[in-house]
Structure formats: structure tokens, C-alpha cells
mmCIF file with all atom_site columns, C-alpha atoms and ligand atoms in Angstrom:
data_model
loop_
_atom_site.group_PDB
_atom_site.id
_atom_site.type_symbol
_atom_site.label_atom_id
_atom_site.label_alt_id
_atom_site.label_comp_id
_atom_site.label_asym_id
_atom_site.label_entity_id
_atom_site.label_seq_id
_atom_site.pdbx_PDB_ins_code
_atom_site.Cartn_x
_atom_site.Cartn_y
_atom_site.Cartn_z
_atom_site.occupancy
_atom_site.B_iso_or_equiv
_atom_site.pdbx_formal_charge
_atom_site.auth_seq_id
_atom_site.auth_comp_id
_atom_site.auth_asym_id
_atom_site.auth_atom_id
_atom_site.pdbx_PDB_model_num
ATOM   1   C  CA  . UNK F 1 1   ? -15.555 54.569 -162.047 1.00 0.00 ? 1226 UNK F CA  1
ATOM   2   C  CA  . UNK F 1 2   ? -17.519 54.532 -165.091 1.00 0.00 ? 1227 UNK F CA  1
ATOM   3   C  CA  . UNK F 1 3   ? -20.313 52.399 -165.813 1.00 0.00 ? 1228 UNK F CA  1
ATOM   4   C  CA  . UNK F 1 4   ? -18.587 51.113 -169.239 1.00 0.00 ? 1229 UNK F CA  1
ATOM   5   C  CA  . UNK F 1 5   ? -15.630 52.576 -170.765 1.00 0.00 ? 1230 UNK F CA  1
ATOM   6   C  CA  . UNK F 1 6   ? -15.141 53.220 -174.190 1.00 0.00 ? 1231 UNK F CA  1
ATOM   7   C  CA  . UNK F 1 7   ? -12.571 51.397 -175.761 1.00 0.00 ? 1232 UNK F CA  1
ATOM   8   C  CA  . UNK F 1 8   ? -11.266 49.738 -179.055 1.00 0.00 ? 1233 UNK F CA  1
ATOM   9   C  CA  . UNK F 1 9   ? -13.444 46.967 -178.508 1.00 0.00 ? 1234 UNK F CA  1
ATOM   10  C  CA  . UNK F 1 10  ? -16.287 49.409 -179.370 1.00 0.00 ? 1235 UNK F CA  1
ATOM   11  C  CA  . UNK F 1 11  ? -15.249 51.115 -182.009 1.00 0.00 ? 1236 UNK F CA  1
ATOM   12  C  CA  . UNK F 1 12  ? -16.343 50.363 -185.810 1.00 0.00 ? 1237 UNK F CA  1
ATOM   13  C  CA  . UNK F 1 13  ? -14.470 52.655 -187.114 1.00 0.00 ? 1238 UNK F CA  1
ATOM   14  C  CA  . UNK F 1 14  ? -17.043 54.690 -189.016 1.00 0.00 ? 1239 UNK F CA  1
ATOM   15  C  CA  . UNK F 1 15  ? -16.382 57.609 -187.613 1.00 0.00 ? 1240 UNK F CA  1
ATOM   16  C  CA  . UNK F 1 16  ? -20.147 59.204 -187.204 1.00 0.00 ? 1241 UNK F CA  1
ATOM   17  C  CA  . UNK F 1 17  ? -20.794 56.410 -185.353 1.00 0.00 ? 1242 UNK F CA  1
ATOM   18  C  CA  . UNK F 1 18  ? -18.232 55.850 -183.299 1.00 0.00 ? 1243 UNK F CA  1
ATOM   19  C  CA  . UNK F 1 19  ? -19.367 59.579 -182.454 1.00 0.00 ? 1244 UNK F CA  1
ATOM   20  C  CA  . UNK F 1 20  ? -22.618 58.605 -181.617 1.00 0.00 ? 1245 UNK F CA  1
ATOM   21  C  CA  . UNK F 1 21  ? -21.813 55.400 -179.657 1.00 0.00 ? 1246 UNK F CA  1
ATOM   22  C  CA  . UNK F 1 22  ? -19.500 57.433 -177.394 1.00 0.00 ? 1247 UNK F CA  1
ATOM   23  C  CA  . UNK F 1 23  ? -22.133 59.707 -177.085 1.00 0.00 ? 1248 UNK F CA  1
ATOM   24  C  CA  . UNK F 1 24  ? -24.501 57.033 -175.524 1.00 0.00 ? 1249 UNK F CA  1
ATOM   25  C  CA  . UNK F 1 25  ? -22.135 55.755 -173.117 1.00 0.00 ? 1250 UNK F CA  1
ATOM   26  C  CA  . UNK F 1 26  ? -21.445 59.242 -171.893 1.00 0.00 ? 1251 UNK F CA  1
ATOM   27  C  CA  . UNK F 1 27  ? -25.400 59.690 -171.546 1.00 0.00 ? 1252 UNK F CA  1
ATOM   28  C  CA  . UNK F 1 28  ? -25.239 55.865 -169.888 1.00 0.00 ? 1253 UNK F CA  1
ATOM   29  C  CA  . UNK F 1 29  ? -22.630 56.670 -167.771 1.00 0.00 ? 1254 UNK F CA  1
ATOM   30  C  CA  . UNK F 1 30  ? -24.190 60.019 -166.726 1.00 0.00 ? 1255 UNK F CA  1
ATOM   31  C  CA  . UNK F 1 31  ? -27.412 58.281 -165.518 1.00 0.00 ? 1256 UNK F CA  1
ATOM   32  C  CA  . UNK F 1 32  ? -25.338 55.553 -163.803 1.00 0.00 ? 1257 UNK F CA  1
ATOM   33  C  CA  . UNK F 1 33  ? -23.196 58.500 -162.203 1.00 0.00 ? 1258 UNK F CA  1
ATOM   34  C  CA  . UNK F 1 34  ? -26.796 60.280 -161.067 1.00 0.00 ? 1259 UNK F CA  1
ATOM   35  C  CA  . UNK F 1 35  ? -28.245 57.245 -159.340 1.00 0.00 ? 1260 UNK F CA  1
ATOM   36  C  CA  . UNK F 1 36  ? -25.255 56.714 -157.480 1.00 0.00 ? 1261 UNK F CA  1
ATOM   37  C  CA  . UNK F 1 37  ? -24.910 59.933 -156.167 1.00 0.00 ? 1262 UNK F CA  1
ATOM   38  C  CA  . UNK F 1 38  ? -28.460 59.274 -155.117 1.00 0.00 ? 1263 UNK F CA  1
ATOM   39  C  CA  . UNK F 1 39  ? -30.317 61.818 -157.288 1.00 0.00 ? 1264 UNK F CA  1
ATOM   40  C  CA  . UNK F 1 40  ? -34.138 61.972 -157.096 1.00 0.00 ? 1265 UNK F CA  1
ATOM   41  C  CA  . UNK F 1 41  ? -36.017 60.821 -159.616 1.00 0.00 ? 1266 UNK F CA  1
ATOM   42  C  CA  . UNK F 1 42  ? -37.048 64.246 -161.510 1.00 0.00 ? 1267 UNK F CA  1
ATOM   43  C  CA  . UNK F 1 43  ? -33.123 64.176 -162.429 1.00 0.00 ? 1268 UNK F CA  1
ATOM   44  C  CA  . UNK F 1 44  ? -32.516 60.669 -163.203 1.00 0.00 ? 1269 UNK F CA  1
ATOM   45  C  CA  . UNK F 1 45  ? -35.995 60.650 -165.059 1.00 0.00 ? 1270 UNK F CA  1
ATOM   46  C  CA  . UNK F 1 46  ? -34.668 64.182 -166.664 1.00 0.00 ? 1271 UNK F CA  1
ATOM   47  C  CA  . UNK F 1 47  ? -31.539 62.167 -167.832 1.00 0.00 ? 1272 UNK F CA  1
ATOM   48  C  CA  . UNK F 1 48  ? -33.620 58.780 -169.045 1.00 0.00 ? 1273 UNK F CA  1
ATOM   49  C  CA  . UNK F 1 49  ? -35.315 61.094 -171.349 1.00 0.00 ? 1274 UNK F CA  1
ATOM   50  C  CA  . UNK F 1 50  ? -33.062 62.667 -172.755 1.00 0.00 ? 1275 UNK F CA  1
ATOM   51  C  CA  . UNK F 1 51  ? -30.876 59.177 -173.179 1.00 0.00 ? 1276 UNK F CA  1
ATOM   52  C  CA  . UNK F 1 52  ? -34.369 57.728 -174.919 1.00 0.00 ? 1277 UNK F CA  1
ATOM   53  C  CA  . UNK F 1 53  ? -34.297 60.915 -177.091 1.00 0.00 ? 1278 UNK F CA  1
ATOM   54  C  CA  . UNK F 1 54  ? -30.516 60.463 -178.445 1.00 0.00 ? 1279 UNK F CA  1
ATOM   55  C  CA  . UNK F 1 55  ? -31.089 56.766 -178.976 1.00 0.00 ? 1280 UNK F CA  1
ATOM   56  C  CA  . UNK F 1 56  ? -33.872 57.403 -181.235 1.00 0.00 ? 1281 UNK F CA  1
ATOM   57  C  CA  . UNK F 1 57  ? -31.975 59.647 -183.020 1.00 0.00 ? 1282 UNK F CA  1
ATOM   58  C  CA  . UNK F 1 58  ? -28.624 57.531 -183.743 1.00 0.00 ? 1283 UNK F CA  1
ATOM   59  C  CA  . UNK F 1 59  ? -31.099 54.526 -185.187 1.00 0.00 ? 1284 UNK F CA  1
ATOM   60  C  CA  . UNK F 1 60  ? -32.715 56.514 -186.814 1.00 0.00 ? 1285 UNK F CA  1
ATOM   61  C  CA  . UNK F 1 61  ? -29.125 57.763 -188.293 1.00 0.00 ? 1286 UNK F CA  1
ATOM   62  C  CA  . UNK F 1 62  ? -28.210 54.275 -188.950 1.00 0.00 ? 1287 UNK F CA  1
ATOM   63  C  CA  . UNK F 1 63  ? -31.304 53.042 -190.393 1.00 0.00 ? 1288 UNK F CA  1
ATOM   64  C  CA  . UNK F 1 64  ? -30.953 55.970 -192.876 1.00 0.00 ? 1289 UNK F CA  1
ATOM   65  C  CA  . UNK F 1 65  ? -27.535 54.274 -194.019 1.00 0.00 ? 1290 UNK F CA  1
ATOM   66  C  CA  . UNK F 1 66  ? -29.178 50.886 -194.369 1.00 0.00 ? 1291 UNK F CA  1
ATOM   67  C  CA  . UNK F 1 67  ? -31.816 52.857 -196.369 1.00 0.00 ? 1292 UNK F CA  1
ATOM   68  C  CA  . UNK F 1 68  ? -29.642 54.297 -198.486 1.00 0.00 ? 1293 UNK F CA  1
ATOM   69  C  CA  . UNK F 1 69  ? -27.465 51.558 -199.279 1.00 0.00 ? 1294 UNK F CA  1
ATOM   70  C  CA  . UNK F 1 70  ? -29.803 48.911 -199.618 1.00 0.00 ? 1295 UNK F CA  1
ATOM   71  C  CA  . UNK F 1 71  ? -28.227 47.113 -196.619 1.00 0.00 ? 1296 UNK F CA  1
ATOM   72  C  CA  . UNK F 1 72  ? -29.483 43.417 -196.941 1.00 0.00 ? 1297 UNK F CA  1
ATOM   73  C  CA  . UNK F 1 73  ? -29.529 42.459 -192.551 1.00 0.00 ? 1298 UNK F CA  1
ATOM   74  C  CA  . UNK F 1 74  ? -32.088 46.022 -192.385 1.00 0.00 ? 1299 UNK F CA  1
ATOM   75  C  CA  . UNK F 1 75  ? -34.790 43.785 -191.166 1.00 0.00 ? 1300 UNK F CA  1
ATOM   76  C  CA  . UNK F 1 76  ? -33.353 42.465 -188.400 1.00 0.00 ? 1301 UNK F CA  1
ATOM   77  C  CA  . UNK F 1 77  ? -31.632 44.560 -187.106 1.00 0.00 ? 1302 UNK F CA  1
ATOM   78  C  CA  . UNK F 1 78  ? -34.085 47.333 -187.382 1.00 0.00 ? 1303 UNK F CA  1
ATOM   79  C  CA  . UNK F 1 79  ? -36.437 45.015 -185.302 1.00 0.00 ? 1304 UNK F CA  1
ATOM   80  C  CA  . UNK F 1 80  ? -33.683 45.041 -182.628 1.00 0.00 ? 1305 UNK F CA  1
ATOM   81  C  CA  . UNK F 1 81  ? -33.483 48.772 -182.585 1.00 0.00 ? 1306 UNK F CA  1
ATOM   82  C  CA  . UNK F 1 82  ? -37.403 48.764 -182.258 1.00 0.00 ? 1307 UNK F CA  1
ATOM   83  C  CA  . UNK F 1 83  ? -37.405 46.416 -179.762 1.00 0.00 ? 1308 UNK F CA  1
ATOM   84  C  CA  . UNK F 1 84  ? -35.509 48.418 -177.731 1.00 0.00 ? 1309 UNK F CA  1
ATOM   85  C  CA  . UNK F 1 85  ? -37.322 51.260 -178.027 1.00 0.00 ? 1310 UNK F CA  1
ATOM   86  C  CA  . UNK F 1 86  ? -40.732 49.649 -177.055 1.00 0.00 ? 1311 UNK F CA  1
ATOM   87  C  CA  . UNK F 1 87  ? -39.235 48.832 -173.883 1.00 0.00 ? 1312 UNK F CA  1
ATOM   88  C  CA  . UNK F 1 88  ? -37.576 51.732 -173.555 1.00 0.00 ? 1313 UNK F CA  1
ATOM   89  C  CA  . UNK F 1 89  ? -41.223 53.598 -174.065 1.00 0.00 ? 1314 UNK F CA  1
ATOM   90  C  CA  . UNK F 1 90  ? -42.915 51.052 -171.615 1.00 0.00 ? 1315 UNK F CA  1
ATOM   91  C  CA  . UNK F 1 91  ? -40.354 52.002 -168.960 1.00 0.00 ? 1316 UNK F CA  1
ATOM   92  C  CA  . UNK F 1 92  ? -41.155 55.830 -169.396 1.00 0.00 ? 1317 UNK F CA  1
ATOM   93  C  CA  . UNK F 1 93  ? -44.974 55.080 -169.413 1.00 0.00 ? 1318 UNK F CA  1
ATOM   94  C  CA  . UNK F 1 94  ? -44.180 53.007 -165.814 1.00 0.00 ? 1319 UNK F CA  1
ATOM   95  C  CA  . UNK F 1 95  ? -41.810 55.786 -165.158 1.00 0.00 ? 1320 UNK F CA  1
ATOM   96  C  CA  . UNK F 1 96  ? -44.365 58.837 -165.478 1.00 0.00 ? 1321 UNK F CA  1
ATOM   97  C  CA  . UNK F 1 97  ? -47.231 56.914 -163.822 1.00 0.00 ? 1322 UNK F CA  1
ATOM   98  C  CA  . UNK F 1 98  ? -44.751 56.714 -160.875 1.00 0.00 ? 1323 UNK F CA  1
ATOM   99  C  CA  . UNK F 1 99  ? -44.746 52.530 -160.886 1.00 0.00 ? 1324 UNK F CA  1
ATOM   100 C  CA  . UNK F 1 100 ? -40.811 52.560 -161.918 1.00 0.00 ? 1325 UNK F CA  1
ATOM   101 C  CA  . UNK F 1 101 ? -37.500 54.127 -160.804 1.00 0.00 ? 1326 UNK F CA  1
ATOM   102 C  CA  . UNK F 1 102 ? -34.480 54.186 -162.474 1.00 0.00 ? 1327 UNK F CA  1
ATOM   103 C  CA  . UNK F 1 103 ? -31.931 51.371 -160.584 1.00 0.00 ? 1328 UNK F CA  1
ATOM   104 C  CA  . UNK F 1 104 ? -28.685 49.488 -160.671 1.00 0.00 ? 1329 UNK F CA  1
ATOM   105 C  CA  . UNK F 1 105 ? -30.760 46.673 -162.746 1.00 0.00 ? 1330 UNK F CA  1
ATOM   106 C  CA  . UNK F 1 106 ? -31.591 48.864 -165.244 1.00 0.00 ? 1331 UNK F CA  1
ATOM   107 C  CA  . UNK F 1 107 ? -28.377 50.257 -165.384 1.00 0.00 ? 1332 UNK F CA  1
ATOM   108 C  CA  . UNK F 1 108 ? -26.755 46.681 -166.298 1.00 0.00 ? 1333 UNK F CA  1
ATOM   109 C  CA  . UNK F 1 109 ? -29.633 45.785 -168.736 1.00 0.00 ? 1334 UNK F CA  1
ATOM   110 C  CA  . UNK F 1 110 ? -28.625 49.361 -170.550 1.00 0.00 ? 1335 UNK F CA  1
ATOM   111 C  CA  . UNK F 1 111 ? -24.917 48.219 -170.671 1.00 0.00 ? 1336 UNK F CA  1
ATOM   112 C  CA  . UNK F 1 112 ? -25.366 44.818 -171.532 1.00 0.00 ? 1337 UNK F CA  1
ATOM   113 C  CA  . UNK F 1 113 ? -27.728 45.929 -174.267 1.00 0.00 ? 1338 UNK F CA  1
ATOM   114 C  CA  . UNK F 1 114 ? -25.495 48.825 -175.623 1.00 0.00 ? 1339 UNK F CA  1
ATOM   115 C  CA  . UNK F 1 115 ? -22.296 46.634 -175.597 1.00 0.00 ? 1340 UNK F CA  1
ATOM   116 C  CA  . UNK F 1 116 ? -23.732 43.739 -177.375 1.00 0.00 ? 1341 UNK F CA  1
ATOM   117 C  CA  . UNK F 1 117 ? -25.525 45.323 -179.860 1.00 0.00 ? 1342 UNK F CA  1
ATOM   118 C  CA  . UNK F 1 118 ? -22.687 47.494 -181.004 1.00 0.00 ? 1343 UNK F CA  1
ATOM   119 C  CA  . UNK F 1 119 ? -20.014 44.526 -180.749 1.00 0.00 ? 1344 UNK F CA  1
ATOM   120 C  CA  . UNK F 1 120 ? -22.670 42.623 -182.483 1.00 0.00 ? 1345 UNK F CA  1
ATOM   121 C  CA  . UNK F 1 121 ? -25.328 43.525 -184.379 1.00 0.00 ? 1346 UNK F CA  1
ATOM   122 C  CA  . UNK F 1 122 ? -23.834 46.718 -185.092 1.00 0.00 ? 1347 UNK F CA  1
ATOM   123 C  CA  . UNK F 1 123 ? -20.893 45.753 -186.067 1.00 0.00 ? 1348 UNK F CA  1
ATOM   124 C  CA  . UNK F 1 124 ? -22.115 43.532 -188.967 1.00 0.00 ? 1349 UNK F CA  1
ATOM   125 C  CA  . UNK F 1 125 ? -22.917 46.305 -191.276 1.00 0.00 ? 1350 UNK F CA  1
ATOM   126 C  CA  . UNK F 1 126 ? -19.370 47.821 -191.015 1.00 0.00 ? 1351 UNK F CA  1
ATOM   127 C  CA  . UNK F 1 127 ? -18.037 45.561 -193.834 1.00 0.00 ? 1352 UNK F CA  1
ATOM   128 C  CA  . UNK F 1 128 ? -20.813 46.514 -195.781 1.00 0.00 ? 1353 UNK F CA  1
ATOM   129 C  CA  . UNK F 1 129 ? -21.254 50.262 -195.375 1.00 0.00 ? 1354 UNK F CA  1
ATOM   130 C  CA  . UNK F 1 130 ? -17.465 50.966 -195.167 1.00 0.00 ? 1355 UNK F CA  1
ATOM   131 C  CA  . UNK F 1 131 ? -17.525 49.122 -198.906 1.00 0.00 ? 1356 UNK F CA  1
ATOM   132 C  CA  . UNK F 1 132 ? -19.860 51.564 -200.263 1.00 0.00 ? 1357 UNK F CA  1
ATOM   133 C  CA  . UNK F 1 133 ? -17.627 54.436 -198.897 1.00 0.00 ? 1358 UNK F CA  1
ATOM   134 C  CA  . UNK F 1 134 ? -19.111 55.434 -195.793 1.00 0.00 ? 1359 UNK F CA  1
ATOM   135 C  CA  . UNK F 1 135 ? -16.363 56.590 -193.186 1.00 0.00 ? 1360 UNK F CA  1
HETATM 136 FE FE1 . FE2 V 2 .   ? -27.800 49.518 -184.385 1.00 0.00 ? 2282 FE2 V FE1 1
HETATM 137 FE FE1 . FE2 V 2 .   ? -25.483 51.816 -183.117 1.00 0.00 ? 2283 FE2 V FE1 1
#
């Protein structure tokens, strides 16, 4: 079964994004997958990259949006995106120097993190950016 399963509940309905958020829980789901089927760590680490890489990417998509928009929450919730990220960065640092491994706890933090901040930080802007015609 999959680590979280995309459903309504998810969705914005931009459609870009909801593109991009499926795209993360696939990558989530894929490293959840991995470390179940008890992968070694070049894989799962393989996989953790690539999941940091995408991430970066979609906030950088959405902060784009906010940019060009003049969305008024940018601030805060660019902090949470960067937030994120740091972690995300201090994990690979721990990772590389061979002081971390990918496991189930991470795997919840990811979810928890991914579901909340789409259902709500995320999801604030969609009133907003759907109002200045994005789809
Ligand atoms: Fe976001
Ligand atoms: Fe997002």
C-alpha cells in the first residue's frame, strides 16, 4: 500500500500543480516503497536526491506565481518552503557524511509535511491565484 494516496482532499485544482503535487507523492511513495523492500542506501539516497531536486523545483514554480501576481501571504509561506529545504539539505549533508539513513521516521515527517502544507498553506493561495486566471 502506498505511503499516501492522492485524493480530492489534495487537489487545488490548479492544474500545474495538482501535476506537481502528484508528482511528489509518487517520488514519496517511491522512497517509502524502496526502504521497505529494504534497498541499500546508494538507492534510497539515489531517490532522496532526486525527491530534494523536484521539490526545489515545484517552489520554485510556485514562488514564481506569487512573484508574478504580487501574492500578499509570499512571505510566509516562502519561509515554509525554505524551511523545508534547510532541513532537507542538513539531512543530505548527514546523509553523505554517512551519520543518517533514510527510515520509517523520515518517511512520516515527509508525509505529514507534504499533506499539511498542501491542505494548508498551499491551499491558501488558490483563491487568490485562480482570481487572477491561473488554472
Ligand atoms: Fe507551497
Ligand atoms: Fe506546493
Amino acid at each position: 500500500m502506498s505511503l499516501i494516496t492522492w485524493g480530492p482532499q489534495l487537489s487545488v485544482g490548479i492544474n500545474s500543480i495538482d501535476e506537481q503535487h502528484k508528482k511528489l507523492v509518487n517520488m514519496i511513495n517511491a522512497l517509502n516503497d524502496a526502504l521497505a523492500a529494504g534497498e541499500g542506501k546508494e538507492m534510497l539516497g539515489k531517490i532522496f536526491n532526486g525527491l530534494a531536486a523536484y521539490t526545489t523545483k515545484h517552489f520554485q514554480f510556485e514562488e514564481d506565481l506569487f512573484a508574478k501576481y504580487n501574492y500578499p501571504e509570499t512571505a510566509a509561506h516562502k519561509k515554509e518552503h525554505a524551511d523545508l529545504l534547510k532541513q532537507v539539505g542538513d539531512l543530505k549533508a548527514k546523509m553523505d557524511a554517512g551519520n543518517f539513513m533514510i527510515s520509517m521516521e523520515l518517511m512520516a515527517f515527509l508525509k505529514s509535511w507534504l499533506t499539511n502544507h498542501i491542505q494548508g498553506t498551499d491551499k491558501k493561495y488558490v483563491a487568490f491565484l485562480t482570481s487572477e486566471g491561473v488554472s
